[in-house]
PDB file of C-alpha atoms and ligand atoms in Angstrom:
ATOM      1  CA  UNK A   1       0.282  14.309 -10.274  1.00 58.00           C
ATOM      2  CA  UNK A   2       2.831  14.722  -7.109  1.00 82.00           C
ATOM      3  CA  UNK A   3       4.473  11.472  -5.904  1.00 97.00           C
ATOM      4  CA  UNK A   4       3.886  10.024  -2.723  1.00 98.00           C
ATOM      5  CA  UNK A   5       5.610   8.050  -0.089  1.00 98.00           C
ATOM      6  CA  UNK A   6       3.917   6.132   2.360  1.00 98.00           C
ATOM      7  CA  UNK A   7       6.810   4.152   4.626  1.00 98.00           C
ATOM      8  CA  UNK A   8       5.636   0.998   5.971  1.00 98.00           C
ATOM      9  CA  UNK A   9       6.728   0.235   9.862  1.00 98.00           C
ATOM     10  CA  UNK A  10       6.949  -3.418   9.192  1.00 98.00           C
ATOM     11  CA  UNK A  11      10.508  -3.287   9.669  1.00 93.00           C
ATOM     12  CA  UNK A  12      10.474  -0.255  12.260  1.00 97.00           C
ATOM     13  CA  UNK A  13      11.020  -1.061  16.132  1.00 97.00           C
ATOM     14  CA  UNK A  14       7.305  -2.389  16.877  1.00 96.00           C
ATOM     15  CA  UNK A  15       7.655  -1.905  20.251  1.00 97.00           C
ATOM     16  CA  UNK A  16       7.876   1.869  19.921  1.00 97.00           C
ATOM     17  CA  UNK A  17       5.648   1.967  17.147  1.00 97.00           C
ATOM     18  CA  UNK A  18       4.285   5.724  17.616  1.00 97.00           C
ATOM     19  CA  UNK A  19       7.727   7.107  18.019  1.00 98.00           C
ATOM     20  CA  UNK A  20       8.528   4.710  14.726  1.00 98.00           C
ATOM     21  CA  UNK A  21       5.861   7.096  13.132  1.00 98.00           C
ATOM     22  CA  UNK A  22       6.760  10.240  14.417  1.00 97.00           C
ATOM     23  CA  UNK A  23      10.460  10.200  12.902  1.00 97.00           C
ATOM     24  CA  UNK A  24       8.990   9.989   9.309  1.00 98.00           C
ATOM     25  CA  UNK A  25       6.596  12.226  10.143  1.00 98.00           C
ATOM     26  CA  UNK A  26       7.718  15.729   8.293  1.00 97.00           C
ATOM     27  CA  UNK A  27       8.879  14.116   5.373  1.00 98.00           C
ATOM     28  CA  UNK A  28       6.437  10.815   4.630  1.00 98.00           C
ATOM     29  CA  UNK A  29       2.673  11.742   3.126  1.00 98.00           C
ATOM     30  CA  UNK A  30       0.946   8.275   3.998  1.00 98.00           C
ATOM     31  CA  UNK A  31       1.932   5.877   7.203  1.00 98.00           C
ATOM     32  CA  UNK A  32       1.390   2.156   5.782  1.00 98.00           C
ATOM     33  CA  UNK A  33       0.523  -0.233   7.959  1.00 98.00           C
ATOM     34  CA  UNK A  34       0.509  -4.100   7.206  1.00 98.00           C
ATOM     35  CA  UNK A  35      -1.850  -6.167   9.291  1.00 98.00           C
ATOM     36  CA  UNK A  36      -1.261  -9.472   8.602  1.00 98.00           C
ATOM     37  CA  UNK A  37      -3.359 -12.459   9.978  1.00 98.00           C
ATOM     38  CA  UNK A  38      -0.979 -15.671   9.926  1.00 98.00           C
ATOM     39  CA  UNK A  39      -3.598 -17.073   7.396  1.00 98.00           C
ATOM     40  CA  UNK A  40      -3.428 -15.251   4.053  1.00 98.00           C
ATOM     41  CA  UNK A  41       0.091 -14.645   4.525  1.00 98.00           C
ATOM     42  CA  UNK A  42       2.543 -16.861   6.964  1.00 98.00           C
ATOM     43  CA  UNK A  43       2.863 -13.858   9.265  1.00 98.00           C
ATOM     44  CA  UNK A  44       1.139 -11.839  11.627  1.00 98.00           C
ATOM     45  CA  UNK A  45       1.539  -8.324  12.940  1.00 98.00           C
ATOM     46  CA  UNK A  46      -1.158  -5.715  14.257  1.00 98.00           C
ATOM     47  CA  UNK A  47      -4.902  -5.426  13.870  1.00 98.00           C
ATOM     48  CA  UNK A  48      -7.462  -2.820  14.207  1.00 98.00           C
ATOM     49  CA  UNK A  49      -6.731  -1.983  18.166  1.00 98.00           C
ATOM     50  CA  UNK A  50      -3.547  -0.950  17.573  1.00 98.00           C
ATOM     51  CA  UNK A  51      -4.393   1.337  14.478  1.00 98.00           C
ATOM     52  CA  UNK A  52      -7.210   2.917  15.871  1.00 98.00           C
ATOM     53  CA  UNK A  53      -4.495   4.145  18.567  1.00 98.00           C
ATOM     54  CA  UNK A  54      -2.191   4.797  15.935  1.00 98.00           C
ATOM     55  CA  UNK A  55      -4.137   7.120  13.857  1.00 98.00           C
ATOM     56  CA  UNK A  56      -4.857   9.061  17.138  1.00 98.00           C
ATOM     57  CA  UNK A  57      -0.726   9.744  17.742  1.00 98.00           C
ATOM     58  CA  UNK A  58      -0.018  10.658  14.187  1.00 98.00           C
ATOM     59  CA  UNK A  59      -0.804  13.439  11.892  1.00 97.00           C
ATOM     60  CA  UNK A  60      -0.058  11.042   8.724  1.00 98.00           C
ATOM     61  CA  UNK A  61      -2.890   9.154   7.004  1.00 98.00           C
ATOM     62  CA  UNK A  62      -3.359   5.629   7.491  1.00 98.00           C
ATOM     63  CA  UNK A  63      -2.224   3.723   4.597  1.00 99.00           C
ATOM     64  CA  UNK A  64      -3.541   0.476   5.694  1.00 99.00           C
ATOM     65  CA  UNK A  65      -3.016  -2.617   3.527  1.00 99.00           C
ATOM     66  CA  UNK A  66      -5.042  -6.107   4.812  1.00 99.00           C
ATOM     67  CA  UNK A  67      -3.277  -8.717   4.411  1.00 99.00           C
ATOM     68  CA  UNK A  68      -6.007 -11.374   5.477  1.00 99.00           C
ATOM     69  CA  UNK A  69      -8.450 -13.640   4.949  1.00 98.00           C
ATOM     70  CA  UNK A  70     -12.258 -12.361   4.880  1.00 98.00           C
ATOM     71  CA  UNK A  71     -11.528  -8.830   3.701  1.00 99.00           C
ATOM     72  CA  UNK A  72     -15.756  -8.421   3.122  1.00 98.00           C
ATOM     73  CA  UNK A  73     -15.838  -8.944   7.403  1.00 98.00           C
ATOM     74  CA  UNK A  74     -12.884  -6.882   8.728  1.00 98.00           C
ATOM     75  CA  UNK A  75     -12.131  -4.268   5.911  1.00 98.00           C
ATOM     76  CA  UNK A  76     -14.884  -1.415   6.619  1.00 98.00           C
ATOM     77  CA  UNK A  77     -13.934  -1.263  10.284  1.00 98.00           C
ATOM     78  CA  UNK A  78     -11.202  -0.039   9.876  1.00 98.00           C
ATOM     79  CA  UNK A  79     -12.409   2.759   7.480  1.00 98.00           C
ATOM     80  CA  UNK A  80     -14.988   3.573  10.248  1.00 98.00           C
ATOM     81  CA  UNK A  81     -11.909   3.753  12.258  1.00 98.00           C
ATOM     82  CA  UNK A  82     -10.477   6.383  10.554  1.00 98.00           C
ATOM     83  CA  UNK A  83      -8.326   4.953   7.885  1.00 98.00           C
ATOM     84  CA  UNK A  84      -7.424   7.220   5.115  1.00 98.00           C
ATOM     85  CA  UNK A  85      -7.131   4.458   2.363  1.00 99.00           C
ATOM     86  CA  UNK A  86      -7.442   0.585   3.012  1.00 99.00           C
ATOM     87  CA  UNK A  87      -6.512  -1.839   1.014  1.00 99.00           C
ATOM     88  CA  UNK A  88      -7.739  -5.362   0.609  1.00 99.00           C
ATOM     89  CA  UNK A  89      -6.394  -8.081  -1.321  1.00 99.00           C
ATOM     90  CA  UNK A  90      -8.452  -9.306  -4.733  1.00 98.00           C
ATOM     91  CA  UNK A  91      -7.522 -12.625  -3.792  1.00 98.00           C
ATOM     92  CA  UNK A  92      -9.262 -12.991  -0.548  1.00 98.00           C
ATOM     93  CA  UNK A  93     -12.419 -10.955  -1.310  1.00 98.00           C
ATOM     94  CA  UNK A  94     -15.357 -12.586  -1.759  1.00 98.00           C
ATOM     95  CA  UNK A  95     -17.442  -8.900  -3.350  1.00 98.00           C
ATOM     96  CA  UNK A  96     -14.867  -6.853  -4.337  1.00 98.00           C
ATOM     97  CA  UNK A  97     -17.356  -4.115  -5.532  1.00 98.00           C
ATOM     98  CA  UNK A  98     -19.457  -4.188  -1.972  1.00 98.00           C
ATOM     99  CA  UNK A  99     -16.145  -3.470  -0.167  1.00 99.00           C
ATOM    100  CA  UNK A 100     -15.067  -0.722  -2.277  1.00 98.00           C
ATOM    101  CA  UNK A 101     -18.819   0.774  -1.649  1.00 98.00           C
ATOM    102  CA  UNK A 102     -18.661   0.304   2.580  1.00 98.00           C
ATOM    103  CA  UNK A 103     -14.902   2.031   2.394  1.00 98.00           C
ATOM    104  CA  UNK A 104     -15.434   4.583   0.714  1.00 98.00           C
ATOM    105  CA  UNK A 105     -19.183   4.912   2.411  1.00 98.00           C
ATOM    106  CA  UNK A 106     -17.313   5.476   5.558  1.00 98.00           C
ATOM    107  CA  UNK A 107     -14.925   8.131   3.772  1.00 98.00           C
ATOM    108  CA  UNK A 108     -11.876   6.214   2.565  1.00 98.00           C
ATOM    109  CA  UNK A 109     -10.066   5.598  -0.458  1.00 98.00           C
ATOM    110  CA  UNK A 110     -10.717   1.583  -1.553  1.00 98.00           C
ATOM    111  CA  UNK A 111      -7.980  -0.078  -2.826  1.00 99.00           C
ATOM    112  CA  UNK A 112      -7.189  -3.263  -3.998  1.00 99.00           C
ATOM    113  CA  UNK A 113      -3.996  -5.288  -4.468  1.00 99.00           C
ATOM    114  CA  UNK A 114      -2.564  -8.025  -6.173  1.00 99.00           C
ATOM    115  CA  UNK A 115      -0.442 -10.731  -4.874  1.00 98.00           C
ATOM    116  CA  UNK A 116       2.696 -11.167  -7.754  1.00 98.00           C
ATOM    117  CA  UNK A 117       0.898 -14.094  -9.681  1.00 98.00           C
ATOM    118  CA  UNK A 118      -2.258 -12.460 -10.098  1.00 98.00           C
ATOM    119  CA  UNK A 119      -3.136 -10.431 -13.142  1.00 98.00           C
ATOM    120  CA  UNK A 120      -4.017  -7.473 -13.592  1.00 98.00           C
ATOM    121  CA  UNK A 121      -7.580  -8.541 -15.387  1.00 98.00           C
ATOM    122  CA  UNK A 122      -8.830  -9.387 -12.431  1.00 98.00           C
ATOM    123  CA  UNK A 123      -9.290  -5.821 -11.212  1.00 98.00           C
ATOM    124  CA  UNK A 124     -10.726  -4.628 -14.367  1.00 97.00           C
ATOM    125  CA  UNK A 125     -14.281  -4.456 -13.642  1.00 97.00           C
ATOM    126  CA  UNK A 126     -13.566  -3.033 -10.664  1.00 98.00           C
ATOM    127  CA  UNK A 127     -12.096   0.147 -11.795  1.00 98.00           C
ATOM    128  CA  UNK A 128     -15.236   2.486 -11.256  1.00 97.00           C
ATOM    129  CA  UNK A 129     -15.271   1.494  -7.427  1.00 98.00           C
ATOM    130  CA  UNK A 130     -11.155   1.667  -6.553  1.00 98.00           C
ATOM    131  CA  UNK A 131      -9.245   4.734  -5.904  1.00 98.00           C
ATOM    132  CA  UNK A 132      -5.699   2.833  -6.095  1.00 98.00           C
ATOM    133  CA  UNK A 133      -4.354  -0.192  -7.276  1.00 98.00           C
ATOM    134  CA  UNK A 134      -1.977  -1.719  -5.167  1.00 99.00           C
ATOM    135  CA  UNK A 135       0.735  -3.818  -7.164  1.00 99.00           C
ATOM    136  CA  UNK A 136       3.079  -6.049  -5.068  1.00 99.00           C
ATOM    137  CA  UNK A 137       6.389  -6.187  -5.683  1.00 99.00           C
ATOM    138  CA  UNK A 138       7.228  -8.828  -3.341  1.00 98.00           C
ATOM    139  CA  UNK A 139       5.085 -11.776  -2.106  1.00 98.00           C
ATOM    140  CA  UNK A 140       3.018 -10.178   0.423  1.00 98.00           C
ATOM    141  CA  UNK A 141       4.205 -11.263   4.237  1.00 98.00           C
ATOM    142  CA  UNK A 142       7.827  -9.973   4.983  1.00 98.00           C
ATOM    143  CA  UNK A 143       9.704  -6.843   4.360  1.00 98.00           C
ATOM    144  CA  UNK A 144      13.575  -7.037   3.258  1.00 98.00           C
ATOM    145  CA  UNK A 145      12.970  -8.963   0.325  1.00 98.00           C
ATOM    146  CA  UNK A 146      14.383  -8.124  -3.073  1.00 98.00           C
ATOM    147  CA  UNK A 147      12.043  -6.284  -5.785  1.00 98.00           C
ATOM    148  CA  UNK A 148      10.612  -8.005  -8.508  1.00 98.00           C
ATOM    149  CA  UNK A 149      11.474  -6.410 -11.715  1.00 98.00           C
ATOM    150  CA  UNK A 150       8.962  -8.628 -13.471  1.00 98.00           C
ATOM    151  CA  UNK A 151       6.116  -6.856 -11.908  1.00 98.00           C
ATOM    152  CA  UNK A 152       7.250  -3.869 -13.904  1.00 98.00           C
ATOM    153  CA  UNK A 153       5.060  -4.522 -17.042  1.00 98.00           C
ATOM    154  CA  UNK A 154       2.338  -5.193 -14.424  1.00 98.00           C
ATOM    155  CA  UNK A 155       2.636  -1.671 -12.807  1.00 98.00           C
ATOM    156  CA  UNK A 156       2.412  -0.555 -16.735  1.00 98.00           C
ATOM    157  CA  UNK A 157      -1.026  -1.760 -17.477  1.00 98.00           C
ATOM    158  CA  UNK A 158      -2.370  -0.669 -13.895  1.00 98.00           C
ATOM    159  CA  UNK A 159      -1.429   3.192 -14.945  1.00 97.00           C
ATOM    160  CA  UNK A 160      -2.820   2.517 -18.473  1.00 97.00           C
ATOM    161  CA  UNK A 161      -6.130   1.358 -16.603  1.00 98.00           C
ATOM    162  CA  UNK A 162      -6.153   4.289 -14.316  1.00 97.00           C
ATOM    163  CA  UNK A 163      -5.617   6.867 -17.645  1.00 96.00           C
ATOM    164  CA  UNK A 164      -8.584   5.070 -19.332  1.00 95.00           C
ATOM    165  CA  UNK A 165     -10.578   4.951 -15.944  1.00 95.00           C
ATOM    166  CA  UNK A 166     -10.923   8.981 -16.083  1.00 90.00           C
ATOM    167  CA  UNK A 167     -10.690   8.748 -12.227  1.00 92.00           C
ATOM    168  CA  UNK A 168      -7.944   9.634 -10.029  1.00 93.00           C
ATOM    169  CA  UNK A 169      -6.908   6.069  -9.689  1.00 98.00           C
ATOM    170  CA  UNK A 170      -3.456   5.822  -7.790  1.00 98.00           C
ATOM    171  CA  UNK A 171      -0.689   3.285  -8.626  1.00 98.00           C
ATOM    172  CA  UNK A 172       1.167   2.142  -5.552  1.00 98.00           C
ATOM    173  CA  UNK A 173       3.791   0.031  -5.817  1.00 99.00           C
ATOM    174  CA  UNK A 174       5.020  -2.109  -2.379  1.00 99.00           C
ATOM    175  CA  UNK A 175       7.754  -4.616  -1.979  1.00 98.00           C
ATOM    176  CA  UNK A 176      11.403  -3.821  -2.389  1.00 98.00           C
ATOM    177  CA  UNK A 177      11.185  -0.398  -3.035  1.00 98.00           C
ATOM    178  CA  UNK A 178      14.347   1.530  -2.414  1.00 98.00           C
ATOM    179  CA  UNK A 179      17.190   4.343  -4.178  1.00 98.00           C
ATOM    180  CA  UNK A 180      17.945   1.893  -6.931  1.00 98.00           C
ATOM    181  CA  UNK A 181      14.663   0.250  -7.823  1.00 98.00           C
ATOM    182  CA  UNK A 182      12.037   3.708  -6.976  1.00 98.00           C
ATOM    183  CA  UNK A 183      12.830   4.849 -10.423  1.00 98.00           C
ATOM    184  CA  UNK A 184      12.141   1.897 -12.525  1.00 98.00           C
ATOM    185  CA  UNK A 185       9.018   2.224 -10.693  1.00 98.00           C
ATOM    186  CA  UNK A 186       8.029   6.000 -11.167  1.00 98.00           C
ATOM    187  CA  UNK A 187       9.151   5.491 -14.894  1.00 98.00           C
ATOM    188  CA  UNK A 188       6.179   2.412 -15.044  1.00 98.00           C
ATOM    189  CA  UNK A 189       3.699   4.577 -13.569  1.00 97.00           C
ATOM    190  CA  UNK A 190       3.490   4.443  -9.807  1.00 98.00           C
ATOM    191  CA  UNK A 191       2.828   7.463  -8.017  1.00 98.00           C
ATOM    192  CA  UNK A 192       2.632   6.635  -4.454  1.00 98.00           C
ATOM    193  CA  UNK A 193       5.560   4.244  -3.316  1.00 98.00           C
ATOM    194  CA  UNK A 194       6.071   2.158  -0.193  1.00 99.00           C
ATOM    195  CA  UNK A 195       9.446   1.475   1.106  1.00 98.00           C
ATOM    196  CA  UNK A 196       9.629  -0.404   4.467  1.00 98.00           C
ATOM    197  CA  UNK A 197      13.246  -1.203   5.140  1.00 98.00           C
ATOM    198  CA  UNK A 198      14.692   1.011   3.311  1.00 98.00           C
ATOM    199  CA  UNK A 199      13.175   3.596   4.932  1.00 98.00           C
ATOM    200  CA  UNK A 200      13.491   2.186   8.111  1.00 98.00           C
ATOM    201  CA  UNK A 201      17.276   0.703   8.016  1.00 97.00           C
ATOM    202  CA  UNK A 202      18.341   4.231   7.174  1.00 98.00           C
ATOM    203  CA  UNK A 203      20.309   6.663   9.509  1.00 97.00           C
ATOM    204  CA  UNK A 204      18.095   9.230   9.209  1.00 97.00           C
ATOM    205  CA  UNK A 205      14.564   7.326   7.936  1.00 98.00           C
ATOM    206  CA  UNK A 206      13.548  11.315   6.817  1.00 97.00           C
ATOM    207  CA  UNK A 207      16.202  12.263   4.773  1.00 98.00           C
ATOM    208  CA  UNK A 208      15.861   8.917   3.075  1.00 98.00           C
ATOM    209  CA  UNK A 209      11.913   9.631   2.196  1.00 98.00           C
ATOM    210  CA  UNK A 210      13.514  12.907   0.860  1.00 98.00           C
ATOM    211  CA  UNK A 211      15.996  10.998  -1.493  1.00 98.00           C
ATOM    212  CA  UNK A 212      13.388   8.295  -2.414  1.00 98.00           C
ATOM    213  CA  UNK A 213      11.249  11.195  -3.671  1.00 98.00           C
ATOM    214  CA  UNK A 214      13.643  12.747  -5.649  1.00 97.00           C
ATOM    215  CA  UNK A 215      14.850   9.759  -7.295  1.00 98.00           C
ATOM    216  CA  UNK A 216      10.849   8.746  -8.210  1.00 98.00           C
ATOM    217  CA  UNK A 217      10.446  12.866  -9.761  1.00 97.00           C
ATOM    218  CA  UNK A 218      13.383  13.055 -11.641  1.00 95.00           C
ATOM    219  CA  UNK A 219      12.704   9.230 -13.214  1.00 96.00           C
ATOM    220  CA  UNK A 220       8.781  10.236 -14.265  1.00 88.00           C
ATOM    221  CA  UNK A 221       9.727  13.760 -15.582  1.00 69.00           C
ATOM    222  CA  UNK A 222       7.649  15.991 -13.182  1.00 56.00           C
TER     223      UNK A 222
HETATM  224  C1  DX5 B 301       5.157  -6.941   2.645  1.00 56.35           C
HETATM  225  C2  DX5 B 301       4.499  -5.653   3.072  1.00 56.35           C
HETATM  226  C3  DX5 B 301       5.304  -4.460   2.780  1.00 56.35           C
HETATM  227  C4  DX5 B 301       6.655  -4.442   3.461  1.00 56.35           C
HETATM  228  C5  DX5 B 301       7.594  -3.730   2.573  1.00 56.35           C
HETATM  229  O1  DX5 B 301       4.227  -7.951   2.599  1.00 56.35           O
HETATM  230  O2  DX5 B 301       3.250  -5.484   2.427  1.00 56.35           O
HETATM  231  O3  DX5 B 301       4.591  -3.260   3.035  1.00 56.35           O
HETATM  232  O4  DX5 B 301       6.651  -3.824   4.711  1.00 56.35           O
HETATM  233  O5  DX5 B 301       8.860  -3.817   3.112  1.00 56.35           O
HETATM  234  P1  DX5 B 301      10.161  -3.594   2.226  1.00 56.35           P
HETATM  235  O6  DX5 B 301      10.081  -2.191   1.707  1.00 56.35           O
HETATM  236  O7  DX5 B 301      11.259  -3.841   3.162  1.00 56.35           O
HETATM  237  O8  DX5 B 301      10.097  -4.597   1.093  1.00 56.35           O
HETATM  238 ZN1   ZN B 302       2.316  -3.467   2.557  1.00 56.35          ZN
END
């Protein structure tokens, strides 16, 4: 299975946000994009008006992970949109199965994450609906902060899950990701990888994607 990185622009220069996207452009596979709604998380960023004109001034794939309230309302829109994968949050959904069935109805991967103190149980029944698991790394609402190494065991069980799914489930891992903590997660399991600041802090944000995915292949063996 090839790795992935999928940068997040959280910590890019929003008011330039399309240019943001176009310097990782060659080297990232996925552009995620956190749309936060000052309720689930104490923070709020873009929503579907700006990724609808997003998706039109990129070649990437929207990565986009919903960091709201009411995921069963707002989620498939932006699927319809023309999201490549969107991600909801377990904790906020209300029918986690009925979203996964209107995403991927309107010809996206579903995806659901978990916030650090939720366990991974609570995605089990799930499985035959979800095409990733997203495992956060970071309490979801601000990039810079420092990885959880806890979550490790966490990021474990979701690629044991996805092995005895028989589906190509993917493992992404976001929150702290970055050259000294990418391995640890490749070596769990991940396969796709967001890294916000790291990315985005860097001199040259493509070269860094490049490093990032050499670090994550030579830690899983591939
Ligand atoms: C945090 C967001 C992340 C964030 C990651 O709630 O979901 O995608 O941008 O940023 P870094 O990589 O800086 O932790
Ligand atoms: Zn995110």
């Amino acid at each position: 299975m090839g790795l992935l990185i999928s940068p997040s622009v959280l910590n890019a220069d929003l008011s330039r946000l399309a240019d943001e996207v176009r310097r990782v452009e060659r080297a990232a596979d996925w552009i995620h994009l956190d749309v936060m709604d000052n309720h689930f998380v104490p923070n709020l960023t873009f929503g579907l008006p700006v990724i609808e004109s997003l998706i039109a001034a990129t070649s990437l794939p929207a990565d986009c992970h919903l960091m709201i309230n009411d995921p069963d309302r707002w989620a498939p829109a932006y699927a319809e949109a023309g999201a490549g994968s969107v991600t909801f949050h377990i904790e906020a959904a209300r029918n986690p199965r009925q979203i996964c069935r209107d995403l991927r109805n309107h010809g996206a991967r579903a995806a659901a994450a978990l916030k650090p103190g939720t366990r991974i149980e609570e995605i089990e029944d799930l499985l035959p609906d979800l095409d990733m698991i997203l495992i956060m790394t970071v309490e979801p609402g601000f990039g810079g902060q420092s990885f959880m190494e806890d979550m490790l065991p966490k990021v474990r069980r979701a690629r044991e899950y996805a092995k005895n799914a028989g589906t190509d489930i993917w493992v992404q891992v976001d929150g702290g990701v970055d050259a000294k903590t990418i391995g640890m997660c490749a070596e769990a399991g991940a396969n796709i990888f967001v890294a916000g600041s790291a990315v985005y802090r860097a001199d040259d944000p493509a070269v860094m994607i490049e490093t990032l995915r050499d670090i994550a292949t030579s830690a899983c063996g591939h």
